[in-house]
Amino acid sequence: MAVSKILISKNPIFDKCPKCKEWDSLHRSRARSLGENIIKMIPLWNIFRCKACGWRGYRFTFTFTTESLKVISLYIVLIFIAASIVRFALSYFIK
Ligand SMILES: [Zn+2]
C-alpha cells in the first residue's frame, strides 16, 4: 500500500518572486532579529530574499496537492464513521 503524505516538501528557491514574478531569483536570508529567529525555528516556512528586486519575506516550505486533499477528506470520513460507531455503542450499552 502506498503511503500518501498530507504535506509535500518544496523548495521555494525554485518558485517565482511574489513581488516581481521572476523565476529562480529567491535565496535564503538570515534572521535579523530575535523575533525572526523564533519564527525561523518553526519548520513550516523560512525567510527568503529576491536577488532581482530585493523583496524579503516568508515563504512556506510545504505545499498541498490534490492527493493531500484526498487524504484529508479520507481522514475526515474515517473520523465521522468512528464517532458514529462509538456513539451507537455508547447509546446501546448505556441506557
Ligand atoms: Zn523579486
Tab-separated table of N, CA, C and O and ligand atoms in Angstrom:
chain	number	residue	atom	x	y	z
A	1	MET	N	0.850	-1.182	0.000
A	1	MET	CA	0.000	0.000	0.000
A	1	MET	C	0.890	1.239	0.000
A	1	MET	O	1.805	1.368	0.778
A	2	ALA	N	0.604	2.157	-0.873
A	2	ALA	CA	1.402	3.384	-0.974
A	2	ALA	C	1.055	4.333	0.167
A	2	ALA	O	-0.100	4.461	0.551
A	3	VAL	N	2.062	4.968	0.712
A	3	VAL	CA	1.863	5.932	1.792
A	3	VAL	C	1.698	7.315	1.170
A	3	VAL	O	2.538	7.761	0.395
A	4	SER	N	0.588	7.973	1.494
A	4	SER	CA	0.344	9.317	0.973
A	4	SER	C	0.615	10.336	2.063
A	4	SER	O	0.171	10.180	3.189
A	5	LYS	N	1.345	11.366	1.709
A	5	LYS	CA	1.634	12.430	2.653
A	5	LYS	C	0.609	13.534	2.492
A	5	LYS	O	0.108	13.790	1.398
A	6	ILE	N	0.313	14.223	3.601
A	6	ILE	CA	-0.600	15.363	3.532
A	6	ILE	C	0.170	16.598	3.101
A	6	ILE	O	-0.256	17.326	2.216
A	7	LEU	N	1.334	16.831	3.720
A	7	LEU	CA	2.156	17.979	3.357
A	7	LEU	C	3.323	17.512	2.501
A	7	LEU	O	4.028	16.579	2.864
A	8	ILE	N	3.517	18.147	1.360
A	8	ILE	CA	4.609	17.808	0.460
A	8	ILE	C	5.689	18.886	0.601
A	8	ILE	O	5.407	20.082	0.486
A	9	SER	N	6.926	18.465	0.846
A	9	SER	CA	8.027	19.407	0.998
A	9	SER	C	8.379	20.034	-0.351
A	9	SER	O	8.406	19.360	-1.372
A	10	LYS	N	8.637	21.353	-0.342
A	10	LYS	CA	9.027	22.028	-1.576
A	10	LYS	C	10.132	23.023	-1.251
A	10	LYS	O	10.270	23.463	-0.115
A	11	ASN	N	10.904	23.394	-2.251
A	11	ASN	CA	11.967	24.370	-2.056
A	11	ASN	C	11.555	25.680	-2.736
A	11	ASN	O	11.493	25.749	-3.958
A	12	PRO	N	11.251	26.730	-1.945
A	12	PRO	CA	10.782	27.996	-2.549
A	12	PRO	C	11.839	28.684	-3.397
A	12	PRO	O	11.507	29.642	-4.103
A	13	ILE	N	13.093	28.236	-3.379
A	13	ILE	CA	14.138	28.840	-4.219
A	13	ILE	C	13.741	28.741	-5.693
A	13	ILE	O	14.052	29.625	-6.493
A	14	PHE	N	13.032	27.691	-6.064
A	14	PHE	CA	12.647	27.484	-7.461
A	14	PHE	C	11.308	28.134	-7.810
A	14	PHE	O	10.859	28.055	-8.945
A	15	ASP	N	10.650	28.778	-6.812
A	15	ASP	CA	9.400	29.490	-7.087
A	15	ASP	C	9.693	30.863	-7.675
A	15	ASP	O	10.834	31.306	-7.720
A	16	LYS	N	8.631	31.544	-8.104
A	16	LYS	CA	8.822	32.918	-8.584
A	16	LYS	C	8.627	33.886	-7.425
A	16	LYS	O	7.933	33.599	-6.449
A	17	CYS	N	9.255	35.046	-7.550
A	17	CYS	CA	9.190	36.082	-6.522
A	17	CYS	C	7.758	36.620	-6.442
A	17	CYS	O	7.147	36.892	-7.473
A	18	PRO	N	7.178	36.790	-5.223
A	18	PRO	CA	5.807	37.297	-5.128
A	18	PRO	C	5.672	38.755	-5.552
A	18	PRO	O	4.580	39.196	-5.875
A	19	LYS	N	6.780	39.514	-5.591
A	19	LYS	CA	6.685	40.936	-5.955
A	19	LYS	C	6.947	41.158	-7.449
A	19	LYS	O	6.129	41.734	-8.153
A	20	CYS	N	8.107	40.673	-7.952
A	20	CYS	CA	8.462	40.976	-9.347
A	20	CYS	C	8.166	39.802	-10.296
A	20	CYS	O	8.363	39.925	-11.493
A	21	LYS	N	7.669	38.664	-9.736
A	21	LYS	CA	7.258	37.482	-10.520
A	21	LYS	C	8.394	36.862	-11.345
A	21	LYS	O	8.140	36.212	-12.344
A	22	GLU	N	9.631	37.065	-10.937
A	22	GLU	CA	10.762	36.480	-11.653
A	22	GLU	C	11.079	35.095	-11.070
A	22	GLU	O	11.102	34.913	-9.857
A	23	TRP	N	11.344	34.124	-11.968
A	23	TRP	CA	11.631	32.763	-11.544
A	23	TRP	C	13.087	32.632	-11.075
A	23	TRP	O	13.961	33.327	-11.567
A	24	ASP	N	13.325	31.706	-10.142
A	24	ASP	CA	14.667	31.356	-9.648
A	24	ASP	C	15.445	32.558	-9.127
A	24	ASP	O	16.662	32.628	-9.285
A	25	SER	N	14.796	33.504	-8.513
A	25	SER	CA	15.520	34.674	-8.004
A	25	SER	C	15.555	34.707	-6.484
A	25	SER	O	16.192	35.577	-5.902
A	26	LEU	N	14.874	33.768	-5.805
A	26	LEU	CA	14.840	33.766	-4.344
A	26	LEU	C	16.026	33.009	-3.778
A	26	LEU	O	16.479	32.020	-4.353
A	27	HIS	N	16.547	33.498	-2.658
A	27	HIS	CA	17.545	32.736	-1.911
A	27	HIS	C	17.292	32.942	-0.420
A	27	HIS	O	16.657	33.925	-0.019
A	28	ARG	N	17.790	32.009	0.394
A	28	ARG	CA	17.553	32.061	1.839
A	28	ARG	C	18.185	33.310	2.423
A	28	ARG	O	19.262	33.732	2.018
A	29	SER	N	17.517	33.897	3.399
A	29	SER	CA	18.012	35.096	4.058
A	29	SER	C	18.190	34.812	5.542
A	29	SER	O	17.460	34.007	6.113
A	30	ARG	N	19.174	35.470	6.162
A	30	ARG	CA	19.429	35.282	7.594
A	30	ARG	C	18.377	36.029	8.412
A	30	ARG	O	17.862	37.059	7.972
A	31	ALA	N	18.116	35.494	9.612
A	31	ALA	CA	17.208	36.181	10.526
A	31	ALA	C	17.903	37.416	11.078
A	31	ALA	O	19.087	37.387	11.403
A	32	ARG	N	17.176	38.525	11.161
A	32	ARG	CA	17.783	39.794	11.600
A	32	ARG	C	17.498	40.124	13.048
A	32	ARG	O	18.174	40.949	13.637
A	33	SER	N	16.445	39.535	13.615
A	33	SER	CA	16.067	39.891	14.989
A	33	SER	C	15.706	38.629	15.750
A	33	SER	O	15.644	37.533	15.195
A	34	LEU	N	15.476	38.800	17.053
A	34	LEU	CA	15.096	37.668	17.894
A	34	LEU	C	13.752	37.099	17.451
A	34	LEU	O	13.567	35.882	17.412
A	35	GLY	N	12.829	37.973	17.090
A	35	GLY	CA	11.512	37.518	16.636
A	35	GLY	C	11.613	36.676	15.376
A	35	GLY	O	10.937	35.654	15.241
A	36	GLU	N	12.472	37.096	14.428
A	36	GLU	CA	12.661	36.307	13.207
A	36	GLU	C	13.338	34.978	13.507
A	36	GLU	O	13.048	33.972	12.866
A	37	ASN	N	14.263	34.969	14.495
A	37	ASN	CA	14.894	33.707	14.885
A	37	ASN	C	13.878	32.732	15.452
A	37	ASN	O	13.929	31.526	15.172
A	38	ILE	N	12.932	33.249	16.258
A	38	ILE	CA	11.896	32.386	16.849
A	38	ILE	C	10.987	31.846	15.745
A	38	ILE	O	10.670	30.658	15.712
A	39	ILE	N	10.595	32.724	14.805
A	39	ILE	CA	9.722	32.287	13.706
A	39	ILE	C	10.443	31.268	12.827
A	39	ILE	O	9.858	30.298	12.347
A	40	LYS	N	11.757	31.464	12.654
A	40	LYS	CA	12.539	30.573	11.797
A	40	LYS	C	12.658	29.159	12.377
A	40	LYS	O	12.921	28.206	11.646
A	41	MET	N	12.479	29.031	13.724
A	41	MET	CA	12.559	27.705	14.356
A	41	MET	C	11.411	26.804	13.927
A	41	MET	O	11.510	25.592	13.978
A	42	ILE	N	10.286	27.393	13.519
A	42	ILE	CA	9.137	26.615	13.051
A	42	ILE	C	9.471	26.135	11.638
A	42	ILE	O	9.737	26.953	10.759
A	43	PRO	N	9.488	24.828	11.392
A	43	PRO	CA	9.971	24.333	10.098
A	43	PRO	C	8.991	24.481	8.943
A	43	PRO	O	9.236	23.961	7.871
A	44	LEU	N	7.887	25.184	9.117
A	44	LEU	CA	6.899	25.309	8.042
A	44	LEU	C	7.290	26.372	7.024
A	44	LEU	O	6.869	26.330	5.886
A	45	TRP	N	8.078	27.365	7.419
A	45	TRP	CA	8.457	28.419	6.481
A	45	TRP	C	9.855	28.917	6.792
A	45	TRP	O	10.413	28.646	7.839
A	46	ASN	N	10.423	29.673	5.871
A	46	ASN	CA	11.745	30.257	6.014
A	46	ASN	C	11.735	31.666	5.443
A	46	ASN	O	10.833	32.054	4.718
A	47	ILE	N	12.790	32.403	5.758
A	47	ILE	CA	12.915	33.778	5.267
A	47	ILE	C	13.695	33.746	3.950
A	47	ILE	O	14.739	33.089	3.860
A	48	PHE	N	13.188	34.446	2.922
A	48	PHE	CA	13.833	34.473	1.606
A	48	PHE	C	13.980	35.908	1.147
A	48	PHE	O	13.254	36.804	1.588
A	49	ARG	N	14.957	36.124	0.264
A	49	ARG	CA	15.170	37.434	-0.350
A	49	ARG	C	15.270	37.242	-1.859
A	49	ARG	O	15.824	36.259	-2.342
A	50	CYS	N	14.737	38.221	-2.599
A	50	CYS	CA	14.795	38.176	-4.057
A	50	CYS	C	16.062	38.884	-4.527
A	50	CYS	O	16.339	40.014	-4.098
A	51	LYS	N	16.837	38.206	-5.385
A	51	LYS	CA	18.065	38.809	-5.924
A	51	LYS	C	17.748	39.917	-6.910
A	51	LYS	O	18.530	40.843	-7.088
A	52	ALA	N	16.578	39.865	-7.557
A	52	ALA	CA	16.258	40.822	-8.616
A	52	ALA	C	15.697	42.133	-8.060
A	52	ALA	O	16.143	43.203	-8.445
A	53	CYS	N	14.719	42.043	-7.131
A	53	CYS	CA	14.051	43.271	-6.694
A	53	CYS	C	14.296	43.595	-5.226
A	53	CYS	O	13.910	44.670	-4.776
A	54	GLY	N	14.894	42.690	-4.459
A	54	GLY	CA	15.183	42.964	-3.059
A	54	GLY	C	14.048	42.638	-2.112
A	54	GLY	O	14.138	42.906	-0.918
A	55	TRP	N	12.966	42.033	-2.615
A	55	TRP	CA	11.861	41.638	-1.740
A	55	TRP	C	12.390	40.681	-0.677
A	55	TRP	O	13.241	39.832	-0.948
A	56	ARG	N	11.904	40.832	0.545
A	56	ARG	CA	12.302	39.947	1.632
A	56	ARG	C	11.053	39.552	2.395
A	56	ARG	O	10.247	40.419	2.757
A	57	GLY	N	10.882	38.242	2.631
A	57	GLY	CA	9.697	37.798	3.344
A	57	GLY	C	9.706	36.307	3.574
A	57	GLY	O	10.706	35.633	3.339
A	58	TYR	N	8.578	35.804	4.066
A	58	TYR	CA	8.453	34.393	4.430
A	58	TYR	C	7.809	33.615	3.301
A	58	TYR	O	6.887	34.099	2.654
A	59	ARG	N	8.305	32.418	3.054
A	59	ARG	CA	7.704	31.510	2.077
A	59	ARG	C	7.534	30.154	2.749
A	59	ARG	O	8.409	29.696	3.485
A	60	PHE	N	6.395	29.486	2.474
A	60	PHE	CA	6.152	28.148	3.019
A	60	PHE	C	7.081	27.138	2.356
A	60	PHE	O	7.319	27.206	1.152
A	61	THR	N	7.600	26.205	3.152
A	61	THR	CA	8.462	25.152	2.610
A	61	THR	C	7.683	23.855	2.393
A	61	THR	O	8.263	22.835	2.045
A	62	PHE	N	6.346	23.904	2.617
A	62	PHE	CA	5.492	22.752	2.361
A	62	PHE	C	4.320	23.215	1.504
A	62	PHE	O	3.968	24.382	1.508
A	63	THR	N	3.719	22.273	0.792
A	63	THR	CA	2.579	22.622	-0.044
A	63	THR	C	1.551	21.491	-0.022
A	63	THR	O	1.860	20.367	0.357
A	64	PHE	N	0.324	21.846	-0.406
A	64	PHE	CA	-0.751	20.864	-0.553
A	64	PHE	C	-0.861	20.471	-2.016
A	64	PHE	O	-0.619	21.267	-2.904
A	65	THR	N	-1.262	19.222	-2.252
A	65	THR	CA	-1.578	18.776	-3.601
A	65	THR	C	-2.995	18.217	-3.605
A	65	THR	O	-3.625	18.109	-2.550
A	66	THR	N	-3.501	17.838	-4.773
A	66	THR	CA	-4.834	17.227	-4.821
A	66	THR	C	-4.827	15.883	-4.088
A	66	THR	O	-5.826	15.496	-3.497
A	67	GLU	N	-3.669	15.198	-4.114
A	67	GLU	CA	-3.556	13.927	-3.388
A	67	GLU	C	-3.687	14.153	-1.879
A	67	GLU	O	-4.336	13.373	-1.180
A	68	SER	N	-3.097	15.261	-1.357
A	68	SER	CA	-3.202	15.520	0.074
A	68	SER	C	-4.625	15.907	0.455
A	68	SER	O	-5.084	15.570	1.552
A	69	LEU	N	-5.353	16.587	-0.440
A	69	LEU	CA	-6.758	16.896	-0.147
A	69	LEU	C	-7.594	15.620	-0.090
A	69	LEU	O	-8.501	15.497	0.731
A	70	LYS	N	-7.265	14.628	-0.961
A	70	LYS	CA	-7.959	13.338	-0.910
A	70	LYS	C	-7.676	12.638	0.415
A	70	LYS	O	-8.575	12.055	1.029
A	71	VAL	N	-6.424	12.678	0.888
A	71	VAL	CA	-6.060	12.033	2.150
A	71	VAL	C	-6.772	12.705	3.314
A	71	VAL	O	-7.307	12.035	4.205
A	72	ILE	N	-6.837	14.051	3.309
A	72	ILE	CA	-7.524	14.782	4.376
A	72	ILE	C	-9.005	14.431	4.397
A	72	ILE	O	-9.581	14.170	5.461
A	73	SER	N	-9.654	14.376	3.213
A	73	SER	CA	-11.081	14.044	3.184
A	73	SER	C	-11.319	12.601	3.627
A	73	SER	O	-12.314	12.308	4.286
A	74	LEU	N	-10.376	11.687	3.299
A	74	LEU	CA	-10.494	10.308	3.776
A	74	LEU	C	-10.415	10.250	5.302
A	74	LEU	O	-11.203	9.550	5.947
A	75	TYR	N	-9.475	11.019	5.895
A	75	TYR	CA	-9.375	11.058	7.353
A	75	TYR	C	-10.642	11.613	7.981
A	75	TYR	O	-11.108	11.111	9.004
A	76	ILE	N	-11.243	12.652	7.388
A	76	ILE	CA	-12.471	13.233	7.936
A	76	ILE	C	-13.605	12.215	7.908
A	76	ILE	O	-14.349	12.048	8.879
A	77	VAL	N	-13.729	11.453	6.802
A	77	VAL	CA	-14.766	10.423	6.697
A	77	VAL	C	-14.536	9.347	7.755
A	77	VAL	O	-15.464	8.905	8.431
A	78	LEU	N	-13.259	8.931	7.932
A	78	LEU	CA	-12.959	7.911	8.938
A	78	LEU	C	-13.282	8.394	10.348
A	78	LEU	O	-13.774	7.632	11.180
A	79	ILE	N	-13.022	9.680	10.637
A	79	ILE	CA	-13.334	10.243	11.954
A	79	ILE	C	-14.844	10.207	12.188
A	79	ILE	O	-15.310	9.814	13.261
A	80	PHE	N	-15.654	10.573	11.157
A	80	PHE	CA	-17.112	10.553	11.318
A	80	PHE	C	-17.634	9.134	11.490
A	80	PHE	O	-18.529	8.890	12.299
A	81	ILE	N	-17.073	8.164	10.766
A	81	ILE	CA	-17.504	6.767	10.909
A	81	ILE	C	-17.178	6.260	12.314
A	81	ILE	O	-18.019	5.649	12.982
A	82	ALA	N	-15.939	6.534	12.790
A	82	ALA	CA	-15.548	6.078	14.120
A	82	ALA	C	-16.401	6.745	15.196
A	82	ALA	O	-16.829	6.087	16.160
A	83	ALA	N	-16.700	8.039	15.023
A	83	ALA	CA	-17.509	8.747	16.009
A	83	ALA	C	-18.925	8.202	16.043
A	83	ALA	O	-19.505	8.037	17.123
A	84	SER	N	-19.508	7.861	14.882
A	84	SER	CA	-20.869	7.319	14.902
A	84	SER	C	-20.904	5.914	15.476
A	84	SER	O	-21.870	5.546	16.143
A	85	ILE	N	-19.847	5.106	15.256
A	85	ILE	CA	-19.799	3.765	15.863
A	85	ILE	C	-19.704	3.889	17.382
A	85	ILE	O	-20.418	3.194	18.119
A	86	VAL	N	-18.844	4.776	17.873
A	86	VAL	CA	-18.701	4.966	19.318
A	86	VAL	C	-20.002	5.488	19.912
A	86	VAL	O	-20.449	5.032	20.974
A	87	ARG	N	-20.657	6.425	19.217
A	87	ARG	CA	-21.910	6.985	19.702
A	87	ARG	C	-22.998	5.913	19.763
A	87	ARG	O	-23.753	5.838	20.745
A	88	PHE	N	-23.052	5.067	18.732
A	88	PHE	CA	-24.040	3.986	18.730
A	88	PHE	C	-23.770	3.000	19.860
A	88	PHE	O	-24.685	2.574	20.554
A	89	ALA	N	-22.483	2.645	20.071
A	89	ALA	CA	-22.129	1.702	21.123
A	89	ALA	C	-22.460	2.277	22.503
A	89	ALA	O	-22.974	1.571	23.375
A	90	LEU	N	-22.178	3.564	22.705
A	90	LEU	CA	-22.468	4.185	23.988
A	90	LEU	C	-23.970	4.242	24.241
A	90	LEU	O	-24.442	3.962	25.355
A	91	SER	N	-24.774	4.555	23.202
A	91	SER	CA	-26.228	4.643	23.413
A	91	SER	C	-26.838	3.245	23.564
A	91	SER	O	-27.869	3.090	24.188
A	92	TYR	N	-26.182	2.199	23.025
A	92	TYR	CA	-26.694	0.837	23.128
A	92	TYR	C	-26.434	0.267	24.515
A	92	TYR	O	-27.282	-0.411	25.098
A	93	PHE	N	-25.192	0.511	25.036
A	93	PHE	CA	-24.818	-0.128	26.297
A	93	PHE	C	-25.156	0.734	27.509
A	93	PHE	O	-25.298	0.222	28.610
A	94	ILE	N	-25.245	2.024	27.371
A	94	ILE	CA	-25.556	2.912	28.493
A	94	ILE	C	-26.961	3.449	28.279
A	94	ILE	O	-27.228	4.181	27.337
A	95	LYS	N	-27.873	3.050	29.142
A	95	LYS	CA	-29.257	3.473	28.979
A	95	LYS	C	-29.699	4.311	30.161
A	95	LYS	O	-29.251	4.260	31.221
B	1	ZN	ZN	11.622	39.920	-6.878
